[in-house]
Every structure is written in C-alpha cells, then in structure tokens.
Amino acid sequence: MATLICPEEHSPVTDAEAIRKACKGWGTDEKALISILGHRNASQRKIIRKTYEEMYNEDLMKRLESELSGHFEKAVYRWMLDPQERDAVILHVAIKEKSILDYTSIIELSCIYSPHDFLSVKCTYQARYKRSLEEDLAQHCSGELRKLLLSVVGTYRYAGDEIDVKLAKSEADVIYNAIKSKEFNHEEIVRIITTRSKTQLRATLNRYKDDYASSLTKYLRDDGEKTANAFLGALRTIIRCITYDPQAYYEKVIRRALMKSGTDEVSVTRVIVSRAENDLGVIKELYYKRNSVSLDHAISKHTSGDYMNFLLTLLGNQK
Amino acid sequence: MATLICPEEHSPVTDAEAIRKACKGWGTDEKALISILGHRNASQRKIIRKTYEEMYNEDLMKRLESELSGHFEKAVYRWMLDPQERDAVILHVAIKEKSILDYTSIIELSCIYSPHDFLSVKCTYQARYKRSLEEDLAQHCSGELRKLLLSVVGTYRYAGDEIDVKLAKSEADVIYNAIKSKEFNHEEIVRIITTRSKTQLRATLNRYKDDYASSLTKYLRDDGEKTANAFLGALRTIIRCITYDPQAYYEKVIRRALMKSGTDEVSVTRVIVSRAENDLGVIKELYYKRNSVSLDHAISKHTSGDYMNFLLTLLGNQK
C-alpha cells in the first residue's frame, strides 16, 4: 500500500519547464519543486530527468544538488534516483561518508530483500562506483563486525520454505550455550545467523524462545559495557530484519528515529523515500497503532520547513 | 579448444537402446557405454537421459550408478550431468562426503568462474540440495579457514578492468608487513585476497613481486609446521586461481594429481570431465610443454581399465 499520490498522466516537457523555472534566478521555489516531484512515480521521474537533460543540456540531479541543501536536498536527491540506484547510494553513504560505518542500512537491504533483489543492488553498486560492495565494506570495518557483515552481505541465502526441526533444536542449543557464557561473538552464532535460510532461522529462534523462555535479542546485550557495541547492535538488527515483518521493522526504525532527542533524519528519509511507492501506507497504520499518534503528526512535530513538507507530500498529504 | 569428438547427428533412441543392451543381464558392457557416452556432447547426453527415461521408465543416472563402480562410475556420473549440476555435485562432495573438507574445487569454481557463472552454480546447488552452499560450507569448516572460504564464495567480485595503482602499492605493503611477521592469517590479507577485483588483485601481486623480489605464494608457507596447513593451502590456491590463466592452473592440478605416489583420481576426473568440452585441448598442449610427455601417455601410465579408457576417449582418442 503506497502513499504516493500521482497523476496517471503528466507532461514531462511541462514538468521540466516548471522545474527549470523553479530553479532559475535568485532563490529556489521549493514549493513548486515539491508540488511536481512529490507527485510523480519512479518511471515518471525517470522520464522527467531525461527530458530535462535533453531540453536544457544539464543534469537535473546536479542542478537539484546545487539548488537545495540539508536534509531536504538529500531526500529529494534520493527520491529522484531509480530505486536500485538509490539503494546503492544509501549503501555507499553508509560505508564511506561517515566516520563510523552505519551498519543498519547495509543489514536492512541484505536481510529484507530477497537474495536476487539484493544481488541486483550489488550489481548497480558496482556499475556506479567501480568497486564491489564487499571490498568497500571490508575496507571500512574490521574484526568481528567485518566478519559478521561480510558473511551477511555475501551469503546468497537459500529461499526455500523447508524447516529442519532437529537442526532448529540443535542450533537453538548451540546459541544458548554461547550466550550463557557471554560469548556473543562466538563463531557458531555468526555462522547460524548469517548463513541459514530465513525460514530455518525463524524456526531456530522460535525454538530458542520456547526452550529458553526468552527472545534472543534481549540477551544480545553486554550489561557490563555502557558504550554501544557495534557487533551486538548489528547482530540484533539482523535478527530483527529476518524475524519481523518488513513493515513492522520499518515502523520500529521510524519510531526510534523520531524518539531520539535529536531526530535521526537519515533513517526517517531512508524509510519514507524508499517505501512511499511500496508499503508506506501499512507502515503508517502500524505506526498509529503502536504510538497512538499519526506518523504525519509525528513528522510535522519533529521536522520542519521544506524537508517536512516534502516528507508529508510523500506520506500522501495533498496540500 | 575442446577434445571431445562427437558426431553432429545421433539417434537418441538408438543410443538409449544400445545403453540398455550394454546394461542388461550379467555384467556390463563398459566398452559399449564408453563408445556411446564418450562421444556425445552435453545437449546430446541430456536428450539421451530424457529418451532413456521415457523408453524404459527408469532413471539412467541411477542405472549407471548401479552398473558401474569405482572411479569409472564417478567419472561417468559427473560426465552425464549438466555442467552446472556437475559443478554443484562437485561442491557438495567436496564439502560433505569427506572427513576433511576439500577446499580446492570450492576455490577453483568461485575464483575461476565469473561471479555471474558462479552464482548460477550456487543457485543450482540450492535447487538440488535445498540448502545454500554457504550454510553447508560454514557448517563443515571452522576458524580461519571458514572465514576465508565464506568470504571467497560470498564476495560478488567487481569484474571491471580498472586498476588503482596507489591502492596496489599500499596493499602490497600491507601484505608484506603481515607476511614479514608471519601473520599469514592476518585479517587484512584475507580481506585483500577475497574481496578485491581480480584485475586489482593481480596488480597488487605484481607490485608485491616488483617491490619485494618474490612471489607471494612462496612465502605463504609456515616452515615451522610440517603438517599441511589448510588455511595457507587455501590461500595459495586462491592466488593461483586468480593469477594464472585458467588452463595453466588446470595443467598444474593435473600434473600434481599424476605426480602423487597414489594418483589423485578425484582431481584428474574433475579436470578432464569438466574441461573436455571446453579447453582441454589447450590444457593438453600446456601439459606436454611442461612435462615433455603427452597427457594421454601420462593418463595411460597412471590409470587403468575402463576408467583409463573413458578418460582417453574424452581426451580425443578415437579408438
């Protein structure tokens, strides 16, 4: 259930002219840009980019980058990309543009997408950056986290629905014994979590809950350590991405991003821009159920200006 | 340059009848089987399997398994499979049917094939065994070897031809420093060898040779350790598969397999059966150049019986 509202027909030429006009001269008419681009689907946006380039001999993406700024610019830029290009950019930024690797979006894409779809993103990444996701990732992290992430992005998980009940039992025990002795980075935990099929892994984690009366993620915390432990955080994220329904997972991401003292705009942008044409409607419903506040309301409370207006437009507000 | 000699046209029905006759009653007419199956290409063999099953309501593969034995049976079985199925079987046997994991064929396929072709083999593996290659592999090895092999089969290497000269220099230095202090399993060595594009890695290894006047593989040996070290052996195999021409690599595999005091039939079968329809002619030429003995002669010296006759047939002997 998408939230994006867009006309069935549009004139790419008229759109390109209006965008050109909004960008011309001193200042930029952000409202005009939002009223056009915030109401066009992926294939319409693609045609607009092409038409704009043909008409004005100028790359629309570069123009938008130079006209806009801050979180608004980042949101519009991601929105204008093809979905696979957008995912490639998200991965690249997560790996290379921060002092600390942002493992969340890497895990999200590799664990929520099907192996086939994630491979397509990896191929787009290669075409865009002339390197593999794996080599960039491996270069920008180390130790246990590298081992975990390389295995999770590398494994082409089996996508069948078979469940091996005995295996679920024995691997639930393996995990329990490692956790009991606080060996969170035990290589058997990494092996099971990163290589088993999603169906099998869910069976194992259910079995864990049944036998040990607790969900695994609760215990993947090192009480002694006050600082955030990236390895454990990544492990919890993988488990969430695999066990939750995708929409429930995205709801949680947005909820946490808006709960933070400083709003986490990177996560808000990622979820809203990526899901507006997919299942943002369901995510909105789940958000309301869980928080008793509409997502629109929360967004308008925690963001502002053109950025807020753009997000609200993608969330299906007609204004 | 293939070595297989096969007719442009053949009658699948006549072939199926002849095979049935060769299998019937007491004893098996191995010569008849070789004279047919040893002269049919992949698509012809596929039609024969299908025709045989339709005519006799019996799986030809199972029949051949029950009629034949030893290395001859294994060679014929692999030969009768589709190329991708054959690779999947080779991987499965390498992981599961031996007490010690046979990393050679796993590395061969993942490093010599293109990422795309290797992925196809992984998908065939999943369809056949209802598990991913990665989970079976991870379950059957551990420690440093697991980390190395999971990364090598998981990384979808970038296949572009760009070379980053500075990176080649800096990573050659990284490798040298690790080797100098005998940290062969240094995680930076594993990262570089398993994630860089083949072109980039070749540049790095060339740079290593230039700067340190020695090839890396020579130093990937732990002099103190008499027993074979699987991790170092695997690392050397990866480097060979990536830096050698494939045919030169296969020549070396066959040479070593025939040099051993007990012939290594598994390797001999793998190379001859897999390459007979591809480049076995080139491998034969390289073998002769390097050993001053023809490969046919070496095969007839080190193998015998039906197994020998079958291999010689695939090598292009008309008898």
XYZ file of C-alpha atoms in Angstrom:
638
model
C 0.000 0.000 0.000
C 1.753 3.064 -1.325
C 1.144 6.588 -0.026
C 2.401 8.457 -3.065
C -0.308 10.383 -4.893
C 0.455 10.989 -8.533
C -1.488 11.691 -11.720
C -1.850 8.894 -14.240
C -0.729 11.211 -16.961
C 1.698 14.084 -16.889
C 3.650 16.053 -19.452
C 7.390 15.567 -18.959
C 8.018 18.712 -21.004
C 5.711 20.862 -18.839
C 7.264 19.325 -15.723
C 10.793 20.030 -16.939
C 9.856 23.630 -17.774
C 8.282 24.174 -14.354
C 11.345 22.687 -12.622
C 13.629 24.904 -14.675
C 11.553 27.921 -13.719
C 11.604 26.958 -10.027
C 15.397 26.744 -10.132
C 16.076 29.903 -12.113
C 17.323 33.230 -10.790
C 17.912 34.095 -7.145
C 16.486 31.627 -4.679
C 14.658 28.449 -5.467
C 10.933 27.827 -5.463
C 10.993 24.720 -3.227
C 7.211 24.559 -3.015
C 6.912 24.300 -6.777
C 9.528 21.542 -6.844
C 7.719 19.592 -4.131
C 4.370 20.009 -5.875
C 5.806 18.378 -9.000
C 8.405 15.858 -7.879
C 6.471 14.820 -4.774
C 3.656 13.655 -7.021
C 5.461 11.601 -9.650
C 6.204 7.875 -9.566
C 9.562 6.275 -10.377
C 9.046 5.907 -14.104
C 7.609 9.436 -14.385
C 10.601 10.856 -12.519
C 12.924 8.965 -14.786
C 11.333 10.485 -17.872
C 11.466 13.955 -16.307
C 15.228 13.566 -15.710
C 15.738 12.510 -19.298
C 13.505 15.219 -20.760
C 15.121 17.921 -18.609
C 18.578 16.882 -19.736
C 17.568 16.881 -23.400
C 15.852 20.258 -23.162
C 18.460 22.142 -21.137
C 21.596 20.106 -21.688
C 22.033 19.942 -17.944
C 21.959 17.108 -15.423
C 18.849 17.639 -13.305
C 20.360 15.786 -10.371
C 23.343 18.118 -10.265
C 21.105 21.132 -10.571
C 18.945 19.991 -7.675
C 22.041 19.309 -5.593
C 23.259 22.848 -6.155
C 19.843 24.469 -5.588
C 18.802 22.633 -2.449
C 20.529 21.927 0.824
C 20.433 19.995 4.065
C 18.108 17.091 4.688
C 15.691 18.395 2.081
C 18.349 18.124 -0.635
C 19.321 14.624 0.483
C 15.688 13.486 0.489
C 14.952 14.927 -2.970
C 18.192 13.513 -4.371
C 17.394 10.002 -3.140
C 13.813 10.311 -4.323
C 14.911 11.216 -7.836
C 17.111 8.143 -8.225
C 15.926 4.819 -9.620
C 15.134 2.518 -6.686
C 18.228 0.352 -7.232
C 20.468 3.372 -7.709
C 19.017 4.823 -4.510
C 19.837 1.665 -2.596
C 23.376 1.726 -3.995
C 23.782 5.349 -2.860
C 22.397 4.515 0.576
C 24.928 1.687 0.917
C 27.784 3.861 -0.268
C 26.955 6.658 2.141
C 26.569 4.146 4.966
C 30.047 2.758 4.304
C 32.071 5.719 3.211
C 30.656 9.049 4.193
C 30.655 8.747 7.929
C 33.363 8.382 10.487
C 31.598 5.295 11.819
C 30.177 2.699 9.490
C 26.361 2.771 9.556
C 25.635 -0.935 9.510
C 21.840 -0.554 9.802
C 21.012 0.173 6.184
C 23.506 -2.440 4.966
C 21.813 -5.098 7.054
C 18.332 -3.862 6.159
C 18.882 -4.235 2.447
C 20.745 -7.539 2.634
C 18.300 -9.197 5.025
C 14.921 -7.791 3.980
C 15.378 -8.001 0.213
C 15.335 -11.371 -1.497
C 18.836 -12.658 -2.371
C 18.070 -11.965 -6.017
C 16.962 -8.364 -5.431
C 19.905 -7.654 -3.171
C 22.265 -9.011 -5.817
C 20.761 -6.537 -8.304
C 21.565 -3.735 -5.881
C 25.131 -5.052 -5.554
C 25.473 -5.028 -9.351
C 24.149 -1.449 -9.508
C 26.649 -0.509 -6.803
C 29.467 -1.940 -8.926
C 28.315 -0.139 -12.049
C 28.143 3.163 -10.161
C 31.271 3.002 -8.016
C 33.504 0.638 -9.999
C 34.090 -1.439 -6.908
C 32.231 -4.209 -5.179
C 30.144 -3.567 -2.100
C 32.157 -6.289 -0.388
C 35.549 -4.661 -0.905
C 34.361 -1.243 0.243
C 32.657 -2.749 3.243
C 35.646 -4.897 4.189
C 37.921 -1.901 3.906
C 35.840 0.212 6.256
C 35.325 -2.107 9.168
C 37.366 -4.740 10.911
C 37.413 -7.590 13.364
C 34.206 -9.288 14.423
C 31.983 -6.701 12.767
C 33.695 -7.243 9.420
C 33.295 -10.997 9.680
C 29.612 -10.630 10.503
C 28.797 -8.076 7.808
C 30.812 -9.745 5.040
C 29.033 -13.002 5.696
C 25.626 -11.362 5.785
C 26.060 -9.446 2.521
C 27.881 -12.343 0.843
C 25.638 -15.277 1.635
C 23.112 -15.969 -1.096
C 20.611 -17.451 1.352
C 18.516 -20.414 0.361
C 14.979 -19.098 -0.125
C 13.045 -22.355 0.218
C 10.426 -22.994 2.870
C 11.764 -26.279 4.271
C 12.273 -26.478 8.010
C 14.619 -28.984 9.600
C 13.141 -29.333 13.086
C 16.082 -31.233 14.535
C 18.507 -28.678 13.230
C 16.404 -25.871 14.717
C 16.594 -27.574 18.110
C 20.320 -28.289 17.949
C 21.236 -24.808 16.726
C 18.988 -23.143 19.320
C 21.040 -25.056 21.899
C 24.311 -24.006 20.295
C 23.230 -20.366 20.500
C 22.038 -20.749 24.089
C 25.305 -22.232 25.255
C 27.291 -19.446 23.630
C 25.039 -16.762 25.108
C 25.141 -18.366 28.554
C 28.872 -17.936 28.672
C 28.559 -14.424 27.217
C 30.410 -15.427 24.052
C 28.248 -13.214 21.864
C 30.766 -13.222 19.066
C 31.033 -16.990 19.112
C 31.656 -18.077 15.564
C 28.775 -20.554 15.657
C 26.303 -17.734 16.367
C 27.665 -15.795 13.395
C 27.507 -18.888 11.195
C 23.897 -19.717 12.088
C 22.572 -16.162 11.876
C 24.311 -15.268 8.616
C 24.033 -18.448 6.555
C 20.795 -20.277 7.374
C 17.691 -19.693 5.256
C 15.286 -17.160 6.730
C 12.636 -19.825 7.268
C 15.054 -22.127 9.045
C 16.447 -19.299 11.137
C 12.967 -18.252 12.221
C 12.292 -21.833 13.283
C 15.529 -21.869 15.276
C 14.743 -18.581 17.003
C 11.201 -19.726 17.806
C 12.610 -22.881 19.264
C 15.021 -20.775 21.312
C 12.098 -18.797 22.696
C 10.157 -21.967 23.525
C 13.036 -23.751 25.198
C 14.613 -20.824 26.995
C 11.543 -18.659 27.630
C 13.086 -15.529 26.194
C 13.764 -13.916 22.859
C 17.370 -13.977 21.754
C 17.700 -10.251 21.066
C 17.077 -9.458 24.740
C 20.194 -11.329 25.682
C 22.388 -9.931 22.954
C 23.485 -7.106 25.189
C 26.595 -6.861 27.196
C 25.459 -5.440 30.514
C 28.962 -4.663 31.592
C 29.551 -2.394 28.640
C 27.962 1.023 28.679
C 29.118 2.130 25.265
C 27.244 0.843 22.265
C 28.741 -2.344 20.932
C 28.533 -2.307 17.129
C 28.851 -6.062 16.779
C 25.957 -6.776 19.123
C 23.888 -3.982 17.599
C 24.435 -5.444 14.149
C 23.518 -8.922 15.331
C 20.254 -7.638 16.835
C 19.468 -5.746 13.634
C 19.992 -8.868 11.513
C 17.671 -10.862 13.736
C 15.025 -8.141 13.618
C 15.218 -7.812 9.830
C 14.742 -11.544 9.458
C 12.114 -12.207 12.103
C 9.904 -9.125 11.847
C 7.521 -8.408 9.020
C 9.317 -5.789 6.907
C 6.663 -3.150 7.645
C 6.869 -3.763 11.380
C 10.627 -3.448 11.114
C 10.377 -0.126 9.249
C 7.851 1.159 11.789
C 10.363 0.483 14.522
C 13.114 2.277 12.607
C 10.948 5.380 12.172
C 9.709 5.258 15.767
C 13.236 5.180 17.121
C 14.413 7.847 14.687
C 11.674 10.204 15.885
C 12.080 9.328 19.543
C 15.713 10.339 19.677
C 16.473 13.659 21.338
C 17.879 14.880 18.045
C 15.732 13.416 15.273
C 17.616 10.853 13.134
C 16.789 12.374 9.746
C 18.919 9.873 7.823
C 16.696 6.989 8.924
C 13.472 8.975 8.513
C 14.432 9.943 4.960
C 15.513 6.430 4.083
C 12.289 4.781 5.158
C 9.879 7.395 3.792
C 11.607 7.871 0.451
C 12.200 4.161 -0.106
C 8.770 2.947 0.966
C 6.438 5.732 -0.333
C 5.835 3.827 -3.550
C 5.678 0.450 -1.809
C 4.175 -0.147 1.608
C 4.347 3.164 3.476
C 0.580 3.036 3.968
C 0.928 -0.127 6.051
C 3.862 1.346 7.959
C 1.706 4.414 8.741
C -1.066 2.199 10.117
C 1.362 0.232 12.255
C 2.872 3.483 13.492
C -0.504 4.793 14.577
C -1.384 1.527 16.322
C 1.857 1.456 18.238
C 2.197 5.162 19.100
C -1.386 6.474 19.200
C -0.168 9.397 17.131
C -0.298 9.557 13.361
C 3.011 9.386 11.530
C 2.106 12.627 9.717
C 1.678 14.340 13.047
C 4.954 12.992 14.379
C 6.792 14.074 11.241
C 5.400 17.600 11.456
C 6.417 17.761 15.110
C 9.983 16.551 14.647
C 10.941 18.065 11.290
C 10.383 21.423 9.688
C 10.430 23.570 6.555
C 10.739 22.182 3.037
C 12.051 18.912 4.378
C 8.889 18.429 6.415
C 6.642 19.498 3.527
C 8.353 17.071 1.197
C 8.010 14.136 3.606
C 4.357 14.957 4.244
C 3.740 15.065 0.499
C 5.288 11.597 0.090
C 3.139 10.446 3.001
C 0.075 11.235 0.883
C -0.855 14.746 2.000
C -2.463 16.542 -0.871
C -1.679 20.126 0.037
C 39.682 -25.920 -27.748
C 37.672 -28.977 -26.800
C 38.981 -32.542 -27.106
C 35.627 -34.296 -27.215
C 34.903 -35.965 -30.522
C 31.233 -36.403 -31.244
C 29.019 -36.839 -34.295
C 26.932 -33.890 -35.401
C 23.926 -36.115 -35.556
C 22.949 -39.091 -33.471
C 19.769 -41.001 -32.771
C 18.810 -40.701 -29.092
C 16.575 -43.748 -29.491
C 19.367 -45.907 -30.930
C 21.711 -44.618 -28.221
C 19.208 -45.404 -25.469
C 18.668 -48.903 -26.865
C 22.399 -49.557 -27.060
C 22.881 -48.333 -23.476
C 20.035 -50.522 -22.274
C 21.600 -53.505 -24.027
C 25.026 -52.741 -22.533
C 23.480 -52.698 -19.043
C 21.280 -55.771 -19.380
C 21.906 -59.227 -17.970
C 25.021 -60.348 -16.135
C 27.922 -57.951 -16.325
C 28.012 -54.637 -18.086
C 29.467 -53.857 -21.470
C 31.609 -50.888 -20.380
C 33.256 -50.563 -23.775
C 29.912 -50.063 -25.460
C 28.952 -47.428 -22.899
C 32.211 -45.565 -23.432
C 31.868 -45.728 -27.206
C 28.498 -44.001 -26.960
C 28.622 -41.655 -23.954
C 32.272 -40.715 -24.511
C 31.316 -39.297 -27.891
C 28.271 -37.178 -27.081
C 28.204 -33.509 -26.120
C 26.231 -32.019 -23.230
C 22.992 -31.407 -25.095
C 23.165 -34.837 -26.773
C 23.695 -36.507 -23.384
C 20.772 -34.594 -21.969
C 18.480 -35.872 -24.720
C 19.754 -39.399 -24.210
C 18.884 -39.229 -20.489
C 15.408 -37.987 -21.318
C 14.811 -40.511 -24.110
C 16.079 -43.392 -21.960
C 13.756 -42.464 -19.141
C 10.769 -42.198 -21.473
C 11.523 -45.508 -23.182
C 12.309 -47.594 -20.111
C 10.691 -45.666 -17.289
C 13.989 -45.763 -15.458
C 16.440 -43.062 -14.399
C 19.565 -43.588 -16.499
C 21.761 -41.965 -13.857
C 20.628 -44.453 -11.211
C 21.088 -47.334 -13.593
C 24.637 -46.257 -14.420
C 25.406 -45.842 -10.723
C 24.279 -49.378 -10.031
C 26.040 -50.895 -13.063
C 29.409 -49.202 -12.732
C 31.799 -48.764 -9.865
C 34.880 -47.007 -8.588
C 36.463 -44.046 -10.330
C 34.925 -45.100 -13.625
C 31.418 -44.781 -12.182
C 32.201 -41.393 -10.642
C 33.635 -40.100 -13.907
C 30.679 -41.315 -15.999
C 28.195 -39.950 -13.453
C 29.761 -36.485 -13.494
C 30.038 -36.571 -17.264
C 26.333 -37.327 -17.650
C 25.250 -34.332 -15.572
C 24.540 -30.874 -16.990
C 27.647 -28.716 -16.453
C 26.037 -26.670 -13.666
C 24.618 -29.748 -11.972
C 28.062 -31.333 -12.203
C 29.639 -28.326 -10.502
C 27.002 -28.457 -7.775
C 27.746 -32.163 -7.204
C 31.485 -31.474 -7.123
C 30.940 -28.784 -4.478
C 28.662 -30.996 -2.429
C 31.097 -33.910 -2.452
C 33.949 -31.540 -1.578
C 32.062 -30.273 1.477
C 30.163 -33.247 2.757
C 31.484 -36.560 1.599
C 34.935 -36.490 3.028
C 36.275 -36.395 6.523
C 38.320 -33.334 5.588
C 36.802 -30.542 3.546
C 38.323 -30.445 0.054
C 38.731 -26.724 -0.401
C 40.414 -26.950 -3.816
C 37.375 -27.417 -6.006
C 35.398 -24.855 -3.983
C 38.077 -22.246 -4.592
C 38.528 -23.270 -8.223
C 34.897 -22.698 -9.093
C 34.491 -19.493 -7.102
C 37.690 -17.878 -8.358
C 37.975 -19.077 -11.959
C 34.337 -18.675 -12.958
C 32.887 -15.196 -13.420
C 30.806 -14.010 -10.438
C 27.703 -14.448 -12.566
C 28.535 -18.020 -13.601
C 29.464 -18.997 -10.072
C 26.174 -17.595 -8.816
C 24.352 -19.835 -11.313
C 26.173 -22.813 -9.818
C 25.154 -21.671 -6.324
C 21.521 -21.494 -7.451
C 21.741 -24.987 -8.962
C 23.243 -26.186 -5.670
C 20.268 -24.754 -3.791
C 17.752 -26.309 -6.168
C 19.441 -29.715 -5.816
C 20.206 -29.820 -2.104
C 17.610 -27.426 -0.629
C 20.341 -25.563 1.210
C 22.755 -22.837 0.316
C 26.372 -23.575 -0.491
C 27.301 -21.056 2.197
C 25.464 -22.782 5.032
C 26.827 -26.215 4.150
C 30.313 -24.825 3.817
C 30.126 -22.861 7.070
C 28.868 -25.936 8.876
C 31.738 -28.111 7.711
C 34.719 -25.942 8.489
C 35.663 -23.512 11.195
C 38.020 -20.819 12.345
C 40.319 -19.055 9.898
C 39.527 -21.447 7.056
C 35.806 -20.775 7.410
C 36.337 -17.027 7.366
C 38.495 -17.289 4.260
C 36.217 -19.637 2.324
C 32.957 -17.887 3.236
C 34.373 -14.606 2.047
C 35.686 -16.100 -1.169
C 32.444 -17.833 -2.124
C 30.311 -14.924 -0.907
C 32.023 -11.943 -2.493
C 30.499 -10.970 -5.813
C 33.778 -9.545 -7.085
C 33.779 -6.449 -9.219
C 34.636 -7.582 -12.748
C 35.834 -4.273 -14.201
C 39.306 -3.685 -15.569
C 40.220 -0.557 -13.594
C 43.495 -0.603 -11.690
C 44.157 1.697 -8.759
C 47.944 1.904 -8.778
C 48.239 3.582 -5.391
C 45.997 1.015 -3.807
C 48.064 -1.790 -5.366
C 51.190 -0.298 -3.790
C 49.652 0.257 -0.361
C 48.018 -3.160 -0.203
C 51.204 -4.878 -1.385
C 52.890 -3.215 1.591
C 50.104 -4.313 3.935
C 50.570 -7.898 2.787
C 54.347 -7.691 3.073
C 54.230 -6.422 6.634
C 51.866 -9.175 7.666
C 53.986 -11.851 5.970
C 57.179 -10.485 7.490
C 55.829 -11.057 10.939
C 54.464 -14.468 9.859
C 50.880 -13.362 10.445
C 49.605 -15.330 7.470
C 46.068 -15.257 8.740
C 46.162 -11.512 9.246
C 42.677 -10.234 8.542
C 43.984 -7.669 6.073
C 45.471 -10.412 3.884
C 42.139 -12.230 3.894
C 40.296 -9.009 3.103
C 42.516 -8.086 0.167
C 42.690 -11.560 -1.367
C 38.990 -12.320 -1.059
C 37.310 -9.015 -1.891
C 39.376 -7.094 -4.466
C 38.585 -7.422 -8.164
C 40.761 -9.938 -9.986
C 42.389 -7.195 -12.058
C 43.193 -5.108 -8.998
C 44.488 -8.116 -7.093
C 46.774 -9.077 -9.970
C 48.152 -5.534 -9.959
C 48.747 -5.757 -6.206
C 50.513 -9.113 -6.504
C 52.649 -7.851 -9.385
C 53.591 -4.872 -7.319
C 54.488 -7.213 -4.469
C 56.791 -9.122 -6.783
C 58.431 -5.940 -8.042
C 58.932 -4.389 -4.633
C 59.880 -7.464 -2.687
C 61.537 -9.528 -5.416
C 59.496 -12.621 -4.729
C 56.100 -14.072 -5.466
C 53.711 -14.101 -2.562
C 52.795 -17.794 -2.743
C 56.396 -18.781 -1.976
C 56.135 -17.110 1.380
C 52.730 -18.423 2.279
C 54.252 -21.431 3.951
C 54.905 -21.923 7.570
C 58.323 -23.518 7.699
C 57.935 -24.487 11.309
C 54.912 -26.606 10.579
C 55.402 -29.951 8.907
C 51.766 -30.881 8.603
C 49.755 -29.348 5.830
C 48.109 -26.131 6.906
C 44.681 -25.933 5.259
C 44.391 -22.177 5.646
C 47.691 -21.473 3.908
C 46.979 -24.087 1.260
C 43.634 -22.445 0.539
C 45.211 -19.004 0.361
C 47.799 -20.228 -2.153
C 45.076 -21.908 -4.220
C 43.039 -18.679 -4.347
C 46.066 -16.725 -5.526
C 46.845 -19.312 -8.173
C 43.266 -19.423 -9.454
C 43.255 -15.659 -9.804
C 46.722 -15.024 -11.172
C 47.199 -17.998 -13.524
C 45.456 -18.415 -16.832
C 42.737 -20.988 -16.140
C 44.309 -23.534 -18.485
C 47.701 -23.151 -16.821
C 46.020 -23.629 -13.482
C 44.273 -26.815 -14.640
C 47.525 -28.123 -16.096
C 49.122 -27.726 -12.698
C 46.230 -29.530 -10.997
C 46.551 -32.489 -13.354
C 50.338 -32.520 -13.134
C 50.258 -32.688 -9.346
C 47.453 -35.249 -9.361
C 49.508 -37.563 -11.584
C 52.783 -36.918 -9.750
C 51.479 -38.096 -6.419
C 52.580 -41.524 -5.289
C 48.930 -42.607 -5.332
C 47.264 -40.904 -8.277
C 44.673 -38.315 -7.177
C 41.816 -39.595 -9.327
C 39.324 -37.083 -7.935
C 41.273 -34.179 -9.389
C 42.066 -35.983 -12.641
C 38.381 -36.781 -13.156
C 37.283 -33.268 -12.277
C 39.575 -31.551 -14.740
C 39.133 -33.952 -17.639
C 35.365 -34.324 -17.342
C 34.769 -30.607 -16.775
C 37.114 -29.308 -19.457
C 36.696 -31.908 -22.268
C 34.040 -29.789 -23.931
C 35.825 -26.523 -23.193
C 39.577 -26.072 -23.258
C 41.093 -29.471 -22.596
C 42.993 -29.198 -25.904
C 44.898 -26.184 -24.580
C 45.494 -27.892 -21.237
C 46.935 -30.899 -23.120
C 49.324 -28.657 -25.028
C 50.461 -26.929 -21.848
C 50.914 -30.303 -20.191
C 53.147 -31.520 -22.985
C 55.212 -28.330 -22.943
C 55.741 -28.503 -19.205
C 56.272 -32.259 -18.806
C 57.674 -33.415 -22.173
C 55.212 -36.274 -22.012
C 51.770 -36.214 -23.565
C 48.826 -36.091 -21.196
C 47.374 -39.172 -22.914
C 50.571 -41.066 -22.172
C 50.581 -39.920 -18.542
C 46.952 -40.916 -18.108
C 47.543 -44.373 -19.543
C 50.538 -44.799 -17.231
C 48.784 -43.722 -14.035
C 45.270 -45.084 -14.518
C 43.866 -48.321 -15.849
C 40.881 -50.282 -17.123
C 37.587 -48.725 -18.078
C 38.415 -45.571 -16.159
C 41.526 -45.073 -18.281
C 39.676 -45.862 -21.498
C 36.956 -43.388 -20.668
C 39.419 -40.589 -19.877
C 41.388 -41.272 -23.062
C 38.152 -41.133 -25.048
C 37.312 -37.735 -23.568
C 40.855 -36.659 -24.370
C 40.040 -37.181 -28.030
C 41.289 -40.703 -28.696
C 39.223 -42.259 -31.420
C 39.599 -45.922 -30.577
